Amino acid sequence: MTDVRPVNFGAGPSALPESVLEEACKGLLNFKGTGIGVAEISHRSKEFTSLVADLEINIRTQLDVPPTHKIIFTQGGGTGQFSAVVLNMLARHRLLHPDLSDEQRVMDYVITGSWSKKAVVEAKRLGGASVHIAVDSREKSKDLKSYDGIPAHEDFDFAADPALIYYCENETVDGVQFSNDENLPTSFPFHLLPAGGLWPLVADYSSSFMSRRIPRIADHAVIFAGAQKNIGPAGLTILIVRQDCIVDVDAAAKLGATPVPITMSYKTNADAGSLYNTPSTLSIYIAWLVLERSKKLGGIEYFESVNGRKAQKVYTALKEGEAKGIYRSKVKEGSGSWMNVVFDVLGDNADSKFLAGAEALGMKALKGHRSVGGIRVSLYNAITEEQTDRIVAYMNDFAAQNS
Ligand code: PMP
């Protein structure tokens, strides 16, 4: 099958390992020897509930999730969590500080790209607290309007006792990513967070979840991710939630907090072992297959080193092409994402020429997001080093032929 399938560099939903897809075909017909397909079997069957438990163990072990945190599977995608984190974290804050007015209650947002901006829009729409922008990277960009980098630590300004502190680890559209080396100026500035321990730190990890370690995972209140980049089909959303953030939202509502829709309540989902209502069974199954495979390959450390090399190769080709005047990175050096490399091809119609040439060589889905244009090379876990070498060779050839 490998020879005939094109390489899918899409940004999500994105490539899945071929061996997993082949295995999933079998499971669609006969799940774990039951004779019933995975899309047909009850989510309360012992075979399926044990798979959910297994998936959780797989994530907990590979990511080293501490016992202070629960893992919850839900639906609604990253966008669903833009709402759910606000509602659950405001409920928590209401229980801690019942007497604050909505103006006094603050939610801190770090804006580094299109997804964090969307999260801000939803937070403002829901209300219940004032939104404070800890930093907006556009204000630090070259043209004062693009998301082209992670701001310097001195540009961040956090509130004193916010209900949540929100950031997006990897902005897929804009190709900007926090570094996971704490010594770099493009890492998340943990050292600037307010004193006093249990931070209400919320992170959208949708586009890099399971691709490398999560720095200071224990210091996060909520980490969430849609599955459709590195670990499975769309439809599954994974949450890692610190237990003090799993609160009685109805008790908070009695004190004036916004009532939380039942499927969004962390407590409802956690208490029901992620089976309060019917979960996205097929996505859960495929995510399980993907993580079983990851475990055999060496887990998160394996992917961290492979993904690091893949990104480095593509950024090197980009830089060499920039020196020849063929490409222009959309992102400042040091802020580029490992998962989504974004750039323009310079010249009239040059993006289209680049895309057509890639397509002819069996490399697809390289077109940049409609809002920013250009090229976007997504390098999620299922993209192999060999496939990365193919796009790198093409980038080099294209630059040589057009310079
Ligand atoms: N956050 C990030 C970082 C994303 O890349 C995306 C898009 N996949 C979303 C949130 C929105 O996710 P969804 O489409 O699953 O709602």
Short mmCIF file of C-alpha atoms and ligand atoms in Angstrom, two decimals:
data_model
loop_
_atom_site.label_atom_id
_atom_site.label_comp_id
_atom_site.label_asym_id
_atom_site.label_seq_id
_atom_site.Cartn_x
_atom_site.Cartn_y
_atom_site.Cartn_z
CA MET A 1 0.00 0.00 0.00
CA THR A 2 2.91 2.36 0.81
CA ASP A 3 3.89 2.77 -2.85
CA VAL A 4 0.54 3.97 -4.07
CA ARG A 5 -0.71 6.18 -1.27
CA PRO A 6 0.31 9.83 -1.55
CA VAL A 7 2.02 11.49 1.39
CA ASN A 8 -0.57 13.53 3.24
CA PHE A 9 0.99 16.63 4.81
CA GLY A 10 -2.44 17.94 5.86
CA ALA A 11 -2.90 19.97 9.03
CA GLY A 12 -5.72 17.96 10.49
CA PRO A 13 -7.46 15.67 10.14
CA SER A 14 -4.14 14.31 9.05
CA ALA A 15 -2.16 11.21 8.22
CA LEU A 16 -2.46 8.10 10.37
CA PRO A 17 0.03 5.21 10.35
CA GLU A 18 -0.84 2.79 7.59
CA SER A 19 -0.44 -0.25 9.84
CA VAL A 20 -3.05 1.26 12.17
CA LEU A 21 -5.49 1.83 9.35
CA GLU A 22 -5.09 -1.77 8.25
CA GLU A 23 -5.70 -2.99 11.79
CA ALA A 24 -8.69 -0.66 12.15
CA CYS A 25 -10.25 -2.23 9.04
CA LYS A 26 -10.17 -5.58 10.84
CA GLY A 27 -11.67 -4.05 13.97
CA LEU A 28 -14.52 -2.60 11.96
CA LEU A 29 -15.54 -6.15 11.15
CA ASN A 30 -14.54 -7.95 14.31
CA PHE A 31 -13.60 -6.05 17.45
CA LYS A 32 -11.42 -7.99 19.86
CA GLY A 33 -12.77 -11.37 18.79
CA THR A 34 -16.39 -10.48 19.58
CA GLY A 35 -17.50 -10.94 15.98
CA ILE A 36 -19.06 -7.47 16.23
CA GLY A 37 -17.45 -4.41 14.64
CA VAL A 38 -16.06 -1.62 16.81
CA ALA A 39 -18.55 0.87 15.38
CA GLU A 40 -21.39 -1.47 16.25
CA ILE A 41 -20.55 -2.67 19.73
CA SER A 42 -21.96 -1.20 22.94
CA HIS A 43 -19.72 1.38 24.58
CA ARG A 44 -20.64 -0.35 27.86
CA SER A 45 -19.47 -3.79 26.73
CA LYS A 46 -16.56 -5.14 28.76
CA GLU A 47 -14.38 -5.20 25.66
CA PHE A 48 -14.93 -1.51 24.99
CA THR A 49 -14.72 -0.29 28.59
CA SER A 50 -11.43 -2.11 29.02
CA LEU A 51 -10.16 -0.42 25.87
CA VAL A 52 -11.04 3.00 27.30
CA ALA A 53 -9.16 2.10 30.48
CA ASP A 54 -6.21 0.96 28.40
CA LEU A 55 -6.17 4.14 26.34
CA GLU A 56 -6.03 6.13 29.53
CA ILE A 57 -3.12 4.08 30.88
CA ASN A 58 -1.32 4.51 27.58
CA ILE A 59 -1.60 8.30 27.73
CA ARG A 60 -0.79 8.43 31.44
CA THR A 61 2.29 6.28 31.07
CA GLN A 62 3.68 7.75 27.89
CA LEU A 63 3.14 11.38 28.94
CA ASP A 64 3.96 10.75 32.59
CA VAL A 65 0.69 12.28 33.81
CA PRO A 66 0.84 12.60 37.62
CA PRO A 67 -1.79 11.00 39.92
CA THR A 68 -3.02 14.51 40.81
CA HIS A 69 -4.57 14.68 37.34
CA LYS A 70 -7.48 12.83 35.76
CA ILE A 71 -7.70 11.94 32.09
CA ILE A 72 -11.10 12.52 30.53
CA PHE A 73 -12.33 11.65 27.04
CA THR A 74 -15.04 13.79 25.56
CA GLN A 75 -16.32 15.22 22.29
CA GLY A 76 -16.70 18.72 20.88
CA GLY A 77 -13.10 19.16 19.76
CA GLY A 78 -10.75 21.96 20.73
CA THR A 79 -13.55 24.43 20.09
CA GLY A 80 -15.79 22.70 22.60
CA GLN A 81 -13.05 23.22 25.17
CA PHE A 82 -12.82 26.95 24.40
CA SER A 83 -16.24 27.02 26.11
CA ALA A 84 -15.83 24.18 28.63
CA VAL A 85 -12.65 25.47 30.22
CA VAL A 86 -14.24 28.86 30.79
CA LEU A 87 -17.36 27.41 32.36
CA ASN A 88 -15.59 24.87 34.58
CA MET A 89 -12.80 27.21 35.66
CA LEU A 90 -15.26 30.00 36.40
CA ALA A 91 -17.31 27.56 38.49
CA ARG A 92 -14.15 26.67 40.42
CA HIS A 93 -13.30 30.33 40.96
CA ARG A 94 -16.85 31.09 42.06
CA LEU A 95 -16.62 28.39 44.74
CA LEU A 96 -13.28 29.82 45.90
CA HIS A 97 -14.33 33.49 45.72
CA PRO A 98 -18.14 33.68 45.78
CA ASP A 99 -18.33 37.42 46.39
CA LEU A 100 -16.37 38.80 43.46
CA SER A 101 -18.24 40.69 40.76
CA ASP A 102 -17.86 39.71 37.10
CA GLU A 103 -15.58 42.72 36.62
CA GLN A 104 -13.37 41.69 39.52
CA ARG A 105 -13.15 38.10 38.31
CA VAL A 106 -10.42 37.91 35.67
CA MET A 107 -9.43 35.39 32.99
CA ASP A 108 -5.94 35.77 31.58
CA TYR A 109 -5.34 34.93 27.91
CA VAL A 110 -2.08 34.66 26.02
CA ILE A 111 -2.71 35.34 22.34
CA THR A 112 -0.10 33.91 19.99
CA GLY A 113 -2.23 32.97 16.99
CA SER A 114 -5.60 32.26 15.46
CA TRP A 115 -6.66 29.53 17.89
CA SER A 116 -5.92 31.40 21.09
CA LYS A 117 -7.68 34.42 19.56
CA LYS A 118 -10.75 32.26 18.92
CA ALA A 119 -10.64 31.09 22.52
CA VAL A 120 -10.67 34.72 23.64
CA VAL A 121 -13.68 35.48 21.47
CA GLU A 122 -15.57 32.61 23.10
CA ALA A 123 -14.53 33.65 26.62
CA LYS A 124 -15.85 37.15 25.98
CA ARG A 125 -19.04 35.77 24.50
CA LEU A 126 -19.71 33.60 27.55
CA GLY A 127 -19.04 36.40 30.03
CA GLY A 128 -18.97 35.83 33.77
CA ALA A 129 -15.59 37.49 34.14
CA SER A 130 -13.46 40.11 32.46
CA VAL A 131 -10.91 38.95 29.92
CA HIS A 132 -7.40 40.24 30.45
CA ILE A 133 -4.91 39.79 27.64
CA ALA A 134 -1.59 38.81 29.21
CA VAL A 135 0.10 39.40 25.87
CA ASP A 136 -0.93 39.64 22.23
CA SER A 137 1.89 38.60 19.95
CA ARG A 138 0.56 40.71 17.08
CA GLU A 139 1.59 43.82 18.98
CA LYS A 140 5.17 42.51 18.93
CA SER A 141 5.15 41.41 15.29
CA LYS A 142 6.96 43.04 12.39
CA ASP A 143 3.82 44.55 10.86
CA LEU A 144 1.87 44.82 14.14
CA LYS A 145 -0.84 42.52 12.82
CA SER A 146 0.52 39.04 12.14
CA TYR A 147 1.17 36.13 14.47
CA ASP A 148 4.80 35.59 13.67
CA GLY A 149 6.40 34.65 16.95
CA ILE A 150 6.29 33.93 20.66
CA PRO A 151 6.72 37.24 22.52
CA ALA A 152 9.68 37.77 24.86
CA HIS A 153 9.10 36.93 28.51
CA GLU A 154 9.23 40.56 29.58
CA ASP A 155 6.17 41.27 27.41
CA PHE A 156 3.88 39.00 29.44
CA ASP A 157 1.73 40.55 32.15
CA PHE A 158 -0.39 38.19 34.25
CA ALA A 159 -3.24 39.13 36.59
CA ALA A 160 -2.93 38.52 40.34
CA ASP A 161 -5.55 35.82 40.99
CA PRO A 162 -7.20 34.90 37.70
CA ALA A 163 -9.85 32.21 37.22
CA LEU A 164 -7.73 30.84 34.41
CA ILE A 165 -4.52 31.50 32.54
CA TYR A 166 -4.85 30.32 28.98
CA TYR A 167 -2.34 29.61 26.26
CA CYS A 168 -2.15 27.57 23.07
CA GLU A 169 0.98 25.49 22.80
CA ASN A 170 1.07 25.24 19.01
CA GLU A 171 -0.94 27.47 16.71
CA THR A 172 -1.53 25.23 13.70
CA VAL A 173 -2.75 27.95 11.36
CA ASP A 174 0.08 30.35 12.02
CA GLY A 175 2.83 27.81 12.68
CA VAL A 176 3.93 29.37 15.95
CA GLN A 177 4.91 27.19 18.91
CA PHE A 178 6.20 27.63 22.42
CA SER A 179 9.56 26.00 22.96
CA ASN A 180 9.61 23.09 25.38
CA ASP A 181 13.05 24.00 26.62
CA GLU A 182 12.48 26.20 29.63
CA ASN A 183 15.77 28.01 29.14
CA LEU A 184 14.76 29.48 25.82
CA PRO A 185 13.10 32.90 25.57
CA THR A 186 10.29 31.33 23.51
CA SER A 187 9.21 28.93 26.29
CA PHE A 188 6.09 29.54 28.33
CA PRO A 189 7.13 31.93 31.16
CA PHE A 190 6.23 29.79 34.17
CA HIS A 191 8.48 31.92 36.36
CA LEU A 192 6.19 34.94 35.84
CA LEU A 193 3.02 33.24 37.07
CA PRO A 194 1.52 34.61 40.28
CA ALA A 195 2.95 33.20 43.51
CA GLY A 196 0.91 30.73 45.52
CA GLY A 197 0.94 27.30 43.95
CA LEU A 198 -2.03 25.67 42.22
CA TRP A 199 -2.14 27.75 39.05
CA PRO A 200 -5.32 27.75 36.98
CA LEU A 201 -3.14 27.15 33.94
CA VAL A 202 -5.02 25.96 30.86
CA ALA A 203 -3.27 24.83 27.69
CA ASP A 204 -4.59 23.95 24.26
CA TYR A 205 -2.33 21.14 23.09
CA SER A 206 -4.53 20.16 20.13
CA SER A 207 -1.82 20.24 17.54
CA SER A 208 1.15 18.82 19.37
CA PHE A 209 -0.37 16.36 21.86
CA MET A 210 1.74 13.16 22.08
CA SER A 211 4.37 14.55 19.72
CA ARG A 212 6.79 15.47 22.52
CA ARG A 213 6.88 15.83 26.30
CA ILE A 214 4.69 18.41 27.99
CA PRO A 215 6.93 20.58 30.15
CA ARG A 216 5.72 20.96 33.74
CA ILE A 217 2.63 18.93 33.13
CA ALA A 218 1.90 18.83 36.89
CA ASP A 219 1.67 22.63 36.98
CA HIS A 220 -1.26 22.68 34.59
CA ALA A 221 -4.90 22.83 35.64
CA VAL A 222 -6.25 21.67 32.28
CA ILE A 223 -4.57 20.40 29.14
CA PHE A 224 -6.84 19.60 26.24
CA ALA A 225 -6.41 18.30 22.72
CA GLY A 226 -8.47 17.16 19.80
CA ALA A 227 -7.23 13.79 18.58
CA GLN A 228 -7.15 14.55 14.88
CA LYS A 229 -3.52 15.62 14.52
CA ASN A 230 -1.21 13.10 16.11
CA ILE A 231 -3.35 10.34 17.47
CA GLY A 232 -6.57 9.55 15.68
CA PRO A 233 -9.64 10.60 13.77
CA ALA A 234 -11.66 13.68 14.67
CA GLY A 235 -14.39 13.22 17.25
CA LEU A 236 -12.30 12.45 20.32
CA THR A 237 -11.14 15.19 22.66
CA ILE A 238 -8.66 14.37 25.42
CA LEU A 239 -8.43 16.29 28.68
CA ILE A 240 -5.91 16.14 31.48
CA VAL A 241 -7.47 17.89 34.45
CA ARG A 242 -6.02 18.53 37.90
CA GLN A 243 -8.43 17.25 40.51
CA ASP A 244 -9.04 20.59 42.20
CA CYS A 245 -10.49 21.78 38.87
CA ILE A 246 -13.10 19.03 38.82
CA VAL A 247 -15.72 20.88 40.81
CA ASP A 248 -19.42 20.70 41.59
CA VAL A 249 -20.62 23.06 38.89
CA ASP A 250 -24.18 22.97 40.20
CA ALA A 251 -23.05 24.20 43.61
CA ALA A 252 -21.22 27.02 41.81
CA ALA A 253 -24.35 27.81 39.78
CA LYS A 254 -26.29 28.20 43.04
CA LEU A 255 -23.75 30.90 43.95
CA GLY A 256 -24.36 32.68 40.63
CA ALA A 257 -21.96 30.98 38.20
CA THR A 258 -23.22 30.16 34.72
CA PRO A 259 -24.82 26.67 34.64
CA VAL A 260 -22.62 24.22 32.78
CA PRO A 261 -24.18 22.00 30.09
CA ILE A 262 -24.00 18.47 31.42
CA THR A 263 -21.76 17.09 28.67
CA MET A 264 -19.25 19.87 29.36
CA SER A 265 -19.03 19.35 33.10
CA TYR A 266 -15.62 17.91 33.98
CA LYS A 267 -17.06 16.38 37.13
CA THR A 268 -19.89 14.61 35.31
CA ASN A 269 -17.45 13.15 32.80
CA ALA A 270 -14.80 12.26 35.35
CA ASP A 271 -17.28 10.60 37.72
CA ALA A 272 -18.67 8.53 34.85
CA GLY A 273 -15.23 7.38 33.67
CA SER A 274 -15.80 9.32 30.41
CA LEU A 275 -18.90 7.22 29.72
CA TYR A 276 -21.67 9.52 30.89
CA ASN A 277 -23.06 9.43 27.38
CA THR A 278 -22.01 7.58 24.23
CA PRO A 279 -18.40 8.47 23.41
CA SER A 280 -16.82 8.60 19.96
CA THR A 281 -16.16 4.86 19.95
CA LEU A 282 -14.42 4.56 16.60
CA SER A 283 -12.07 7.47 17.31
CA ILE A 284 -11.25 6.03 20.71
CA TYR A 285 -10.44 2.69 19.13
CA ILE A 286 -8.14 4.15 16.50
CA ALA A 287 -6.43 6.39 19.06
CA TRP A 288 -5.82 3.27 21.13
CA LEU A 289 -4.28 1.49 18.12
CA VAL A 290 -2.06 4.52 17.46
CA LEU A 291 -0.83 4.68 21.05
CA GLU A 292 -0.24 0.94 21.26
CA ARG A 293 2.00 1.36 18.24
CA SER A 294 3.70 4.41 19.78
CA LYS A 295 4.40 2.44 22.93
CA LYS A 296 6.15 -0.27 20.93
CA LEU A 297 8.23 2.32 19.10
CA GLY A 298 9.47 3.87 22.34
CA GLY A 299 6.73 6.30 23.36
CA ILE A 300 7.01 10.04 23.67
CA GLU A 301 10.83 10.08 23.78
CA TYR A 302 10.93 8.32 20.42
CA PHE A 303 8.54 10.79 18.83
CA GLU A 304 10.25 13.76 20.42
CA SER A 305 13.56 12.85 18.85
CA VAL A 306 12.15 11.89 15.45
CA ASN A 307 9.92 14.97 15.31
CA GLY A 308 12.82 17.20 16.34
CA ARG A 309 14.92 15.86 13.48
CA LYS A 310 12.06 16.15 10.99
CA ALA A 311 11.44 19.78 11.89
CA GLN A 312 15.11 20.61 11.78
CA LYS A 313 15.44 19.18 8.27
CA VAL A 314 12.51 21.18 6.94
CA TYR A 315 13.64 24.41 8.63
CA THR A 316 17.13 23.92 7.21
CA ALA A 317 15.71 23.57 3.68
CA LEU A 318 13.55 26.62 4.30
CA LYS A 319 16.51 28.67 5.47
CA GLU A 320 18.61 27.67 2.49
CA GLY A 321 15.75 28.54 0.16
CA GLU A 322 15.38 31.89 1.93
CA ALA A 323 19.04 32.62 1.31
CA LYS A 324 18.40 32.03 -2.41
CA GLY A 325 15.38 34.36 -2.34
CA ILE A 326 12.89 31.58 -3.09
CA TYR A 327 11.08 31.14 0.23
CA ARG A 328 10.10 33.41 3.10
CA SER A 329 9.26 32.00 6.50
CA LYS A 330 6.06 33.35 8.02
CA VAL A 331 7.50 32.95 11.50
CA LYS A 332 10.45 34.47 13.35
CA GLU A 333 13.39 32.18 13.95
CA GLY A 334 13.04 30.27 17.22
CA SER A 335 9.23 30.49 17.29
CA GLY A 336 8.57 28.02 14.49
CA SER A 337 6.38 25.03 15.14
CA TRP A 338 7.73 21.48 14.93
CA MET A 339 4.39 20.34 13.66
CA ASN A 340 3.42 22.98 11.10
CA VAL A 341 6.08 24.74 9.07
CA VAL A 342 4.63 27.75 7.25
CA PHE A 343 6.21 29.81 4.51
CA ASP A 344 5.58 31.72 1.29
CA VAL A 345 7.08 30.92 -2.05
CA LEU A 346 8.17 34.23 -3.54
CA GLY A 347 7.12 35.35 -7.01
CA ASP A 348 3.99 35.46 -9.13
CA ASN A 349 1.84 32.38 -8.70
CA ALA A 350 4.83 30.68 -7.09
CA ASP A 351 2.79 29.02 -4.32
CA SER A 352 0.64 27.30 -6.95
CA LYS A 353 3.69 26.21 -8.90
CA PHE A 354 5.21 24.74 -5.72
CA LEU A 355 1.98 22.92 -4.87
CA ALA A 356 1.53 21.52 -8.38
CA GLY A 357 5.11 20.21 -8.42
CA ALA A 358 4.63 18.55 -5.05
CA GLU A 359 1.33 17.03 -6.11
CA ALA A 360 2.98 15.55 -9.20
CA LEU A 361 5.42 13.81 -6.86
CA GLY A 362 2.64 12.41 -4.67
CA MET A 363 2.83 14.97 -1.85
CA LYS A 364 -0.52 16.45 -0.94
CA ALA A 365 -2.33 18.90 1.33
CA LEU A 366 0.52 21.42 1.51
CA LYS A 367 -1.60 24.48 0.88
CA GLY A 368 -1.53 27.01 3.72
CA HIS A 369 -4.61 27.82 5.78
CA ARG A 370 -7.09 29.94 3.84
CA SER A 371 -6.62 32.87 6.24
CA VAL A 372 -2.84 33.14 5.78
CA GLY A 373 -2.14 31.47 2.42
CA GLY A 374 1.29 30.19 1.42
CA ILE A 375 2.52 26.70 2.19
CA ARG A 376 2.05 24.66 5.35
CA VAL A 377 3.99 21.45 5.85
CA SER A 378 2.45 19.48 8.71
CA LEU A 379 4.78 16.94 10.25
CA TYR A 380 2.64 15.05 12.73
CA ASN A 381 3.69 11.73 14.25
CA ALA A 382 2.48 9.61 11.34
CA ILE A 383 4.75 11.43 8.89
CA THR A 384 7.93 9.38 8.75
CA GLU A 385 11.46 10.66 8.49
CA GLU A 386 11.66 9.19 5.00
CA GLN A 387 8.53 11.10 3.95
CA THR A 388 10.03 14.23 5.46
CA ASP A 389 13.17 13.65 3.40
CA ARG A 390 10.98 13.64 0.31
CA ILE A 391 9.51 17.07 0.98
CA VAL A 392 12.94 18.37 1.94
CA ALA A 393 14.44 17.09 -1.32
CA TYR A 394 11.60 18.71 -3.23
CA MET A 395 12.05 22.04 -1.41
CA ASN A 396 15.76 21.95 -2.24
CA ASP A 397 15.16 21.03 -5.88
CA PHE A 398 12.50 23.69 -6.28
CA ALA A 399 14.82 26.32 -4.81
CA ALA A 400 17.71 25.23 -7.04
CA GLN A 401 15.60 25.20 -10.20
CA ASN A 402 14.03 28.59 -9.58
CA SER A 403 17.02 30.58 -8.40
N1 PMP B 1 -6.83 24.42 18.76
C1 PMP B 1 -5.86 24.15 17.88
C2 PMP B 1 -4.45 24.41 18.25
C3 PMP B 1 -6.18 23.62 16.63
O1 PMP B 1 -5.21 23.33 15.75
C4 PMP B 1 -7.52 23.41 16.30
C5 PMP B 1 -7.91 22.89 14.94
N2 PMP B 1 -7.79 21.57 14.77
C6 PMP B 1 -8.51 23.73 17.25
C7 PMP B 1 -8.14 24.22 18.47
C8 PMP B 1 -9.97 23.52 16.96
O2 PMP B 1 -10.23 22.19 17.03
P1 PMP B 1 -11.62 21.54 16.57
O3 PMP B 1 -11.75 21.76 15.12
O4 PMP B 1 -11.43 20.11 16.99
O5 PMP B 1 -12.69 22.22 17.34
#
